[in-house]
PDB file of C-alpha atoms in Angstrom:
ATOM      1  CA  MET M   1     186.883  49.400 125.655  1.00 75.00           C
ATOM      2  CA  HIS M   2     188.583  52.014 123.471  1.00 85.00           C
ATOM      3  CA  GLU M   3     190.890  54.672 124.922  1.00 89.00           C
ATOM      4  CA  LYS M   4     188.498  57.511 124.100  1.00 89.00           C
ATOM      5  CA  GLU M   5     185.644  55.786 125.927  1.00 87.00           C
ATOM      6  CA  ARG M   6     187.791  55.175 128.892  1.00 89.00           C
ATOM      7  CA  HIS M   7     188.801  58.809 128.986  1.00 92.00           C
ATOM      8  CA  THR M   8     185.143  59.848 128.850  1.00 88.00           C
ATOM      9  CA  ILE M   9     184.263  57.650 131.828  1.00 85.00           C
ATOM     10  CA  ILE M  10     187.376  58.756 133.793  1.00 89.00           C
ATOM     11  CA  LEU M  11     186.555  62.458 133.291  1.00 86.00           C
ATOM     12  CA  SER M  12     182.927  61.969 134.165  1.00 81.00           C
ATOM     13  CA  ALA M  13     183.925  60.085 137.367  1.00 80.00           C
ATOM     14  CA  VAL M  14     186.291  62.834 138.612  1.00 82.00           C
ATOM     15  CA  GLU M  15     183.666  65.528 137.895  1.00 73.00           C
ATOM     16  CA  GLU M  16     181.115  63.884 140.197  1.00 65.00           C
ATOM     17  CA  ARG M  17     183.394  62.860 143.093  1.00 66.00           C
ATOM     18  CA  PRO M  18     186.256  64.756 144.805  1.00 65.00           C
ATOM     19  CA  VAL M  19     188.817  62.024 144.272  1.00 77.00           C
ATOM     20  CA  VAL M  20     188.523  58.776 142.311  1.00 84.00           C
ATOM     21  CA  THR M  21     190.969  55.928 142.996  1.00 88.00           C
ATOM     22  CA  VAL M  22     192.643  53.759 140.349  1.00 91.00           C
ATOM     23  CA  ALA M  23     190.676  50.775 141.751  1.00 87.00           C
ATOM     24  CA  ASP M  24     187.450  52.673 141.276  1.00 81.00           C
ATOM     25  CA  LEU M  25     188.286  53.393 137.647  1.00 89.00           C
ATOM     26  CA  CYS M  26     189.334  49.850 136.996  1.00 88.00           C
ATOM     27  CA  SER M  27     185.891  48.751 138.202  1.00 80.00           C
ATOM     28  CA  LEU M  28     184.105  51.370 136.113  1.00 80.00           C
ATOM     29  CA  THR M  29     186.047  50.596 132.843  1.00 84.00           C
ATOM     30  CA  GLY M  30     187.084  46.975 133.157  1.00 85.00           C
ATOM     31  CA  ALA M  31     190.692  48.042 132.352  1.00 90.00           C
ATOM     32  CA  SER M  32     193.905  47.039 134.207  1.00 93.00           C
ATOM     33  CA  GLU M  33     195.631  49.217 136.776  1.00 93.00           C
ATOM     34  CA  ALA M  34     198.523  49.859 134.367  1.00 94.00           C
ATOM     35  CA  THR M  35     196.144  51.081 131.636  1.00 95.00           C
ATOM     36  CA  ILE M  36     194.247  53.382 133.995  1.00 94.00           C
ATOM     37  CA  ARG M  37     197.507  54.895 135.289  1.00 94.00           C
ATOM     38  CA  ARG M  38     198.528  55.592 131.698  1.00 95.00           C
ATOM     39  CA  ASP M  39     195.159  57.184 131.052  1.00 95.00           C
ATOM     40  CA  ILE M  40     195.367  59.362 134.154  1.00 95.00           C
ATOM     41  CA  ALA M  41     198.985  60.451 133.123  1.00 95.00           C
ATOM     42  CA  THR M  42     197.734  61.376 129.646  1.00 95.00           C
ATOM     43  CA  LEU M  43     194.732  63.371 130.914  1.00 94.00           C
ATOM     44  CA  ASP M  44     196.938  65.047 133.514  1.00 93.00           C
ATOM     45  CA  GLN M  45     199.330  66.075 130.781  1.00 94.00           C
ATOM     46  CA  ASP M  46     196.482  67.422 128.730  1.00 93.00           C
ATOM     47  CA  LYS M  47     195.327  69.412 131.768  1.00 92.00           C
ATOM     48  CA  GLN M  48     191.902  67.677 131.821  1.00 91.00           C
ATOM     49  CA  LEU M  49     192.445  66.405 135.450  1.00 91.00           C
ATOM     50  CA  ARG M  50     194.933  66.314 138.271  1.00 90.00           C
ATOM     51  CA  ARG M  51     196.897  63.196 138.982  1.00 92.00           C
ATOM     52  CA  VAL M  52     197.045  62.472 142.737  1.00 90.00           C
ATOM     53  CA  ARG M  53     198.572  59.604 144.719  1.00 89.00           C
ATOM     54  CA  GLY M  54     196.520  56.531 143.975  1.00 88.00           C
ATOM     55  CA  GLY M  55     194.037  58.140 141.664  1.00 90.00           C
ATOM     56  CA  ALA M  56     192.840  61.409 140.150  1.00 91.00           C
ATOM     57  CA  GLU M  57     190.723  64.501 140.923  1.00 86.00           C
ATOM     58  CA  ALA M  58     188.951  67.180 139.017  1.00 85.00           C
ATOM     59  CA  LEU M  59     190.762  70.516 138.262  1.00 84.00           C
ATOM     60  CA  ASN M  60     187.670  72.125 139.824  1.00 76.00           C
ATOM     61  CA  PRO M  61     186.348  69.610 142.429  1.00 64.00           C
ATOM     62  CA  PRO M  62     182.596  69.279 142.481  1.00 54.00           C
ATOM     63  CA  GLN M  63     180.421  71.133 144.991  1.00 49.00           C
ATOM     64  CA  PHE M  64     177.884  68.326 144.936  1.00 46.00           C
ATOM     65  CA  VAL M  65     179.031  64.721 145.339  1.00 48.00           C
ATOM     66  CA  GLY M  66     177.395  62.324 142.911  1.00 49.00           C
ATOM     67  CA  LEU M  67     176.811  58.594 143.029  1.00 49.00           C
ATOM     68  CA  ALA M  68     179.226  55.769 142.390  1.00 50.00           C
ATOM     69  CA  GLY M  69     178.924  53.955 139.029  1.00 52.00           C
ATOM     70  CA  ARG M  70     179.067  54.815 135.275  1.00 50.00           C
ATOM     71  CA  PRO M  71     176.922  57.813 134.075  1.00 52.00           C
ATOM     72  CA  PHE M  72     173.584  57.092 132.384  1.00 49.00           C
ATOM     73  CA  SER M  73     174.889  58.769 129.172  1.00 47.00           C
ATOM     74  CA  VAL M  74     177.766  56.229 128.959  1.00 47.00           C
ATOM     75  CA  ASN M  75     175.798  53.157 129.910  1.00 55.00           C
ATOM     76  CA  GLU M  76     172.950  53.749 127.473  1.00 50.00           C
ATOM     77  CA  THR M  77     175.287  53.293 124.451  1.00 52.00           C
ATOM     78  CA  MET M  78     176.521  49.842 125.685  1.00 59.00           C
ATOM     79  CA  ARG M  79     174.876  46.485 124.726  1.00 65.00           C
ATOM     80  CA  ILE M  80     171.865  48.310 123.326  1.00 80.00           C
ATOM     81  CA  GLU M  81     170.379  45.417 121.325  1.00 86.00           C
ATOM     82  CA  GLU M  82     170.651  43.061 124.335  1.00 90.00           C
ATOM     83  CA  LYS M  83     168.969  45.651 126.572  1.00 91.00           C
ATOM     84  CA  GLN M  84     166.127  46.185 124.120  1.00 90.00           C
ATOM     85  CA  ALA M  85     165.404  42.485 123.897  1.00 94.00           C
ATOM     86  CA  ILE M  86     165.537  42.133 127.732  1.00 95.00           C
ATOM     87  CA  ALA M  87     163.229  45.098 128.279  1.00 94.00           C
ATOM     88  CA  ALA M  88     160.694  43.766 125.767  1.00 95.00           C
ATOM     89  CA  ALA M  89     160.590  40.450 127.594  1.00 97.00           C
ATOM     90  CA  ALA M  90     160.064  42.335 130.871  1.00 97.00           C
ATOM     91  CA  VAL M  91     157.080  44.210 129.461  1.00 96.00           C
ATOM     92  CA  ASP M  92     155.658  40.891 128.199  1.00 96.00           C
ATOM     93  CA  LEU M  93     155.296  39.814 131.843  1.00 97.00           C
ATOM     94  CA  CYS M  94     152.814  42.653 132.426  1.00 96.00           C
ATOM     95  CA  ASP M  95     149.072  42.986 131.963  1.00 95.00           C
ATOM     96  CA  ASP M  96     147.218  46.169 131.420  1.00 95.00           C
ATOM     97  CA  GLY M  97     145.983  47.530 134.742  1.00 95.00           C
ATOM     98  CA  ASP M  98     149.035  46.221 136.599  1.00 96.00           C
ATOM     99  CA  ALA M  99     150.834  48.370 139.195  1.00 96.00           C
ATOM    100  CA  ILE M 100     154.533  48.217 138.608  1.00 97.00           C
ATOM    101  CA  ILE M 101     157.737  49.829 139.829  1.00 95.00           C
ATOM    102  CA  ILE M 102     160.531  50.587 137.305  1.00 95.00           C
ATOM    103  CA  ASN M 103     163.872  51.400 138.928  1.00 91.00           C
ATOM    104  CA  GLY M 104     166.144  53.859 137.013  1.00 86.00           C
ATOM    105  CA  GLY M 105     168.733  52.475 134.726  1.00 84.00           C
ATOM    106  CA  THR M 106     169.622  52.158 131.069  1.00 85.00           C
ATOM    107  CA  THR M 107     168.213  48.581 130.625  1.00 90.00           C
ATOM    108  CA  THR M 108     164.920  49.445 132.423  1.00 93.00           C
ATOM    109  CA  PHE M 109     164.738  52.658 130.289  1.00 91.00           C
ATOM    110  CA  GLN M 110     164.384  50.440 127.166  1.00 92.00           C
ATOM    111  CA  MET M 111     161.000  49.256 128.611  1.00 94.00           C
ATOM    112  CA  VAL M 112     159.473  52.583 127.706  1.00 92.00           C
ATOM    113  CA  HIS M 113     159.150  51.622 124.065  1.00 91.00           C
ATOM    114  CA  PRO M 114     157.092  48.411 124.469  1.00 93.00           C
ATOM    115  CA  LEU M 115     155.114  50.252 127.219  1.00 94.00           C
ATOM    116  CA  ALA M 116     153.891  52.898 124.723  1.00 90.00           C
ATOM    117  CA  GLY M 117     150.892  50.824 123.825  1.00 90.00           C
ATOM    118  CA  ARG M 118     149.991  49.709 127.278  1.00 92.00           C
ATOM    119  CA  ARG M 119     147.961  51.088 130.174  1.00 94.00           C
ATOM    120  CA  MET M 120     149.482  50.542 133.607  1.00 95.00           C
ATOM    121  CA  GLN M 121     150.235  52.314 136.814  1.00 96.00           C
ATOM    122  CA  VAL M 122     153.965  52.956 136.776  1.00 96.00           C
ATOM    123  CA  PHE M 123     155.974  54.228 139.778  1.00 94.00           C
ATOM    124  CA  THR M 124     159.585  55.173 138.978  1.00 93.00           C
ATOM    125  CA  ASN M 125     162.505  57.100 140.327  1.00 88.00           C
ATOM    126  CA  SER M 126     163.761  57.732 136.830  1.00 89.00           C
ATOM    127  CA  PHE M 127     163.269  61.178 135.347  1.00 87.00           C
ATOM    128  CA  PRO M 128     163.856  60.087 131.677  1.00 88.00           C
ATOM    129  CA  ILE M 129     161.523  57.030 132.102  1.00 92.00           C
ATOM    130  CA  ALA M 130     158.748  59.237 133.576  1.00 92.00           C
ATOM    131  CA  GLU M 131     159.191  61.898 130.960  1.00 90.00           C
ATOM    132  CA  HIS M 132     159.073  59.441 127.998  1.00 91.00           C
ATOM    133  CA  LEU M 133     156.015  57.650 129.311  1.00 94.00           C
ATOM    134  CA  LEU M 134     154.197  60.882 129.836  1.00 93.00           C
ATOM    135  CA  LYS M 135     154.845  62.015 126.384  1.00 92.00           C
ATOM    136  CA  HIS M 136     154.378  58.780 124.488  1.00 92.00           C
ATOM    137  CA  SER M 137     151.943  56.549 126.409  1.00 92.00           C
ATOM    138  CA  LYS M 138     148.631  56.428 128.303  1.00 92.00           C
ATOM    139  CA  ASN M 139     150.121  54.820 131.369  1.00 95.00           C
ATOM    140  CA  THR M 140     149.564  56.561 134.794  1.00 94.00           C
ATOM    141  CA  VAL M 141     152.972  57.688 136.012  1.00 94.00           C
ATOM    142  CA  MET M 142     154.132  58.499 139.587  1.00 92.00           C
ATOM    143  CA  LEU M 143     157.499  59.880 140.505  1.00 88.00           C
ATOM    144  CA  SER M 144     159.353  59.505 143.759  1.00 81.00           C
ATOM    145  CA  GLY M 145     160.378  62.689 145.450  1.00 77.00           C
ATOM    146  CA  GLY M 146     163.935  63.753 146.305  1.00 75.00           C
ATOM    147  CA  THR M 147     167.161  64.987 144.774  1.00 74.00           C
ATOM    148  CA  ILE M 148     167.800  64.418 141.050  1.00 74.00           C
ATOM    149  CA  TYR M 149     171.260  62.875 140.385  1.00 71.00           C
ATOM    150  CA  ARG M 150     172.142  64.138 136.975  1.00 63.00           C
ATOM    151  CA  GLU M 151     174.780  61.579 136.061  1.00 62.00           C
ATOM    152  CA  GLN M 152     172.495  58.603 136.692  1.00 65.00           C
ATOM    153  CA  ASN M 153     169.191  60.441 135.858  1.00 69.00           C
ATOM    154  CA  ILE M 154     167.553  59.170 139.013  1.00 74.00           C
ATOM    155  CA  ILE M 155     165.632  60.744 141.947  1.00 78.00           C
ATOM    156  CA  LEU M 156     166.585  59.571 145.421  1.00 74.00           C
ATOM    157  CA  SER M 157     165.241  60.541 148.815  1.00 70.00           C
ATOM    158  CA  PRO M 158     167.001  59.960 152.198  1.00 62.00           C
ATOM    159  CA  PHE M 159     163.722  60.108 154.059  1.00 63.00           C
ATOM    160  CA  ASP M 160     161.540  57.151 155.122  1.00 62.00           C
ATOM    161  CA  ASN M 161     158.238  59.050 154.884  1.00 60.00           C
ATOM    162  CA  ASP M 162     158.392  59.741 151.121  1.00 64.00           C
ATOM    163  CA  VAL M 163     155.705  58.702 148.618  1.00 67.00           C
ATOM    164  CA  THR M 164     157.360  55.333 147.989  1.00 73.00           C
ATOM    165  CA  ARG M 165     155.640  53.860 151.057  1.00 75.00           C
ATOM    166  CA  ASN M 166     152.206  54.620 149.552  1.00 79.00           C
ATOM    167  CA  PHE M 167     152.640  52.627 146.370  1.00 86.00           C
ATOM    168  CA  CYS M 168     152.174  48.857 146.274  1.00 88.00           C
ATOM    169  CA  ALA M 169     153.195  47.060 143.069  1.00 93.00           C
ATOM    170  CA  ARG M 170     152.748  43.573 141.651  1.00 93.00           C
ATOM    171  CA  ARG M 171     156.284  43.684 140.237  1.00 97.00           C
ATOM    172  CA  MET M 172     159.357  45.776 140.544  1.00 96.00           C
ATOM    173  CA  PHE M 173     161.792  45.867 137.570  1.00 97.00           C
ATOM    174  CA  MET M 174     165.431  46.815 138.103  1.00 93.00           C
ATOM    175  CA  GLY M 175     168.840  46.498 136.644  1.00 89.00           C
ATOM    176  CA  ALA M 176     172.061  45.757 138.555  1.00 85.00           C
ATOM    177  CA  GLN M 177     175.737  46.695 138.972  1.00 82.00           C
ATOM    178  CA  GLY M 178     176.460  42.933 139.295  1.00 87.00           C
ATOM    179  CA  LEU M 179     174.789  39.652 140.057  1.00 92.00           C
ATOM    180  CA  GLY M 180     176.554  36.813 141.907  1.00 92.00           C
ATOM    181  CA  PRO M 181     176.179  34.073 144.587  1.00 92.00           C
ATOM    182  CA  LEU M 182     175.661  36.654 147.289  1.00 90.00           C
ATOM    183  CA  GLY M 183     172.896  38.301 145.411  1.00 92.00           C
ATOM    184  CA  LEU M 184     172.216  41.563 143.633  1.00 92.00           C
ATOM    185  CA  MET M 185     174.961  44.075 143.880  1.00 87.00           C
ATOM    186  CA  GLU M 186     175.073  47.888 143.699  1.00 83.00           C
ATOM    187  CA  ALA M 187     177.827  50.486 143.717  1.00 74.00           C
ATOM    188  CA  ASP M 188     176.585  53.206 146.058  1.00 72.00           C
ATOM    189  CA  PRO M 189     175.146  53.107 149.703  1.00 76.00           C
ATOM    190  CA  LEU M 190     172.547  55.698 148.851  1.00 73.00           C
ATOM    191  CA  LEU M 191     171.288  53.616 145.919  1.00 77.00           C
ATOM    192  CA  ILE M 192     171.109  50.631 148.277  1.00 80.00           C
ATOM    193  CA  GLN M 193     169.064  52.512 150.790  1.00 78.00           C
ATOM    194  CA  ALA M 194     166.598  53.901 148.211  1.00 78.00           C
ATOM    195  CA  GLU M 195     166.241  50.627 146.246  1.00 83.00           C
ATOM    196  CA  GLN M 196     165.688  48.485 149.352  1.00 85.00           C
ATOM    197  CA  LYS M 197     162.639  50.750 150.064  1.00 83.00           C
ATOM    198  CA  LEU M 198     161.269  50.207 146.566  1.00 86.00           C
ATOM    199  CA  ILE M 199     161.834  46.430 146.707  1.00 90.00           C
ATOM    200  CA  GLY M 200     159.779  46.301 149.898  1.00 88.00           C
ATOM    201  CA  GLN M 201     156.775  47.700 148.045  1.00 90.00           C
ATOM    202  CA  ALA M 202     156.629  44.950 145.350  1.00 93.00           C
ATOM    203  CA  ASP M 203     155.307  41.350 145.555  1.00 95.00           C
ATOM    204  CA  GLU M 204     157.884  40.112 142.868  1.00 96.00           C
ATOM    205  CA  LEU M 205     161.277  41.399 141.937  1.00 97.00           C
ATOM    206  CA  VAL M 206     162.408  41.076 138.334  1.00 98.00           C
ATOM    207  CA  VAL M 207     166.024  41.816 137.469  1.00 97.00           C
ATOM    208  CA  LEU M 208     167.030  42.947 133.982  1.00 96.00           C
ATOM    209  CA  ALA M 209     170.685  42.083 133.542  1.00 92.00           C
ATOM    210  CA  ASP M 210     172.650  41.487 130.357  1.00 91.00           C
ATOM    211  CA  SER M 211     175.058  38.560 130.674  1.00 92.00           C
ATOM    212  CA  SER M 212     178.071  40.838 131.347  1.00 87.00           C
ATOM    213  CA  LYS M 213     176.641  41.585 134.759  1.00 88.00           C
ATOM    214  CA  PHE M 214     177.345  38.098 136.031  1.00 90.00           C
ATOM    215  CA  GLU M 215     181.043  38.845 135.619  1.00 82.00           C
ATOM    216  CA  GLN M 216     180.953  42.144 137.631  1.00 75.00           C
ATOM    217  CA  ARG M 217     181.215  42.459 141.320  1.00 73.00           C
ATOM    218  CA  SER M 218     180.741  45.208 143.958  1.00 71.00           C
ATOM    219  CA  SER M 219     181.422  45.452 147.617  1.00 72.00           C
ATOM    220  CA  LEU M 220     177.689  46.177 148.380  1.00 83.00           C
ATOM    221  CA  VAL M 221     174.916  43.648 148.274  1.00 89.00           C
ATOM    222  CA  LEU M 222     171.388  44.975 147.718  1.00 89.00           C
ATOM    223  CA  CYS M 223     169.561  41.781 148.334  1.00 92.00           C
ATOM    224  CA  PRO M 224     170.043  38.029 148.320  1.00 93.00           C
ATOM    225  CA  LEU M 225     169.278  35.864 145.366  1.00 94.00           C
ATOM    226  CA  ASN M 226     166.285  34.336 147.111  1.00 93.00           C
ATOM    227  CA  ARG M 227     164.520  37.699 147.105  1.00 95.00           C
ATOM    228  CA  ILE M 228     164.602  37.739 143.254  1.00 96.00           C
ATOM    229  CA  THR M 229     161.632  36.151 141.496  1.00 97.00           C
ATOM    230  CA  THR M 230     162.889  36.365 137.848  1.00 98.00           C
ATOM    231  CA  VAL M 231     166.059  37.268 135.970  1.00 97.00           C
ATOM    232  CA  ILE M 232     165.872  38.277 132.402  1.00 98.00           C
ATOM    233  CA  THR M 233     169.201  38.161 130.417  1.00 96.00           C
ATOM    234  CA  ASP M 234     170.668  37.458 127.007  1.00 95.00           C
ATOM    235  CA  ASP M 235     171.785  34.252 125.427  1.00 93.00           C
ATOM    236  CA  HIS M 236     175.423  34.731 126.313  1.00 92.00           C
ATOM    237  CA  ILE M 237     174.744  33.795 129.949  1.00 95.00           C
ATOM    238  CA  SER M 238     177.241  31.086 131.079  1.00 94.00           C
ATOM    239  CA  ASP M 239     176.092  27.637 132.254  1.00 95.00           C
ATOM    240  CA  LYS M 240     177.624  28.459 135.653  1.00 95.00           C
ATOM    241  CA  ALA M 241     175.546  31.644 136.048  1.00 95.00           C
ATOM    242  CA  ALA M 242     172.339  29.800 134.944  1.00 96.00           C
ATOM    243  CA  ALA M 243     173.071  26.971 137.395  1.00 96.00           C
ATOM    244  CA  MET M 244     173.546  29.601 140.177  1.00 95.00           C
ATOM    245  CA  LEU M 245     170.114  31.017 139.577  1.00 96.00           C
ATOM    246  CA  ASP M 246     168.607  27.555 139.255  1.00 95.00           C
ATOM    247  CA  ALA M 247     170.016  26.509 142.687  1.00 94.00           C
ATOM    248  CA  ALA M 248     168.369  29.721 144.184  1.00 95.00           C
ATOM    249  CA  GLU M 249     165.047  28.773 142.584  1.00 95.00           C
ATOM    250  CA  VAL M 250     165.070  32.003 140.510  1.00 96.00           C
ATOM    251  CA  THR M 251     163.103  31.885 137.180  1.00 97.00           C
ATOM    252  CA  LEU M 252     165.476  32.582 134.218  1.00 97.00           C
ATOM    253  CA  ILE M 253     164.262  34.125 131.002  1.00 97.00           C
ATOM    254  CA  VAL M 254     166.868  34.106 128.235  1.00 97.00           C
ATOM    255  CA  THR M 255     166.368  36.502 125.265  1.00 95.00           C
ATOM    256  CA  GLN M 256     168.052  36.582 121.932  1.00 86.00           C
ATOM    257  CA  THR M 257     168.795  39.678 119.866  1.00 72.00           C
ATOM    258  CA  GLY M 258     165.821  39.969 117.565  1.00 57.00           C
ATOM    259  CA  GLY M 259     163.176  39.195 120.248  1.00 49.00           C
ATOM    260  CA  ALA M 260     163.190  35.427 120.671  1.00 52.00           C
ATOM    261  CA  GLN M 261     163.250  34.223 124.256  1.00 60.00           C
ATOM    262  CA  LYS M 262     163.028  31.003 126.274  1.00 60.00           C
ATOM    263  CA  ASN M 263     161.864  30.572 129.823  1.00 61.00           C
ATOM    264  CA  MET M 264     163.935  28.317 132.151  1.00 58.00           C
ATOM    265  CA  ALA M 265     161.729  28.289 135.114  1.00 51.00           C
ATOM    266  CA  SER M 266     163.120  26.516 138.160  1.00 48.00           C
TER     267      SER M 266
END
């Protein structure tokens, strides 16, 4: 990751949280502690943030605390060809008339393009997914209620009695912060709470995760591997990660840039 891109991520992170630690920024950027400390020192010198013990803070701390994780605007520029191939394979699993849930994320957002010619009932907590489908498709679209988190472009509700409980889906499609032996991982407790409600409304859980997600970890586990029906990824997945999914009896679909794919059902 280039310095300019790291600086963009660091500045975005400090704008959405009062204080961001060096460890947080290492996780967000994949850079070493030494590199992050140098970046913080540079941005502090340029008066773009304030260096504090163990991390950094915004010059004008936010009134509203956002979610942990990289912003949508940063994530959507990364591994775009892989995400498009994965999303196309996800839509191929669907039939017209299906009721599906699409969780907010940059990989799931790529589903909107192949969905343009389909007719399904789509429930989503993603404002950009809903907006695109309304403008460019004939799908029926339902949005969850709650607060819009601008950085991630998702809508989350802390309440149990929201509209989520009234929608039952054949499949739920979602991305991930990371995917490992313990299961599907996320970066923020509020995301965990909201996504667990959505998962409970679907018969099958389909995870859209490019191969880099198998190398990433988080301290929060959303659900165990055995709750996942299918994982769709790209052809850079390691043999170790594929064996992990096979052992958990998760169906694996591997895509290639350009649209080819192979199904490795357990």
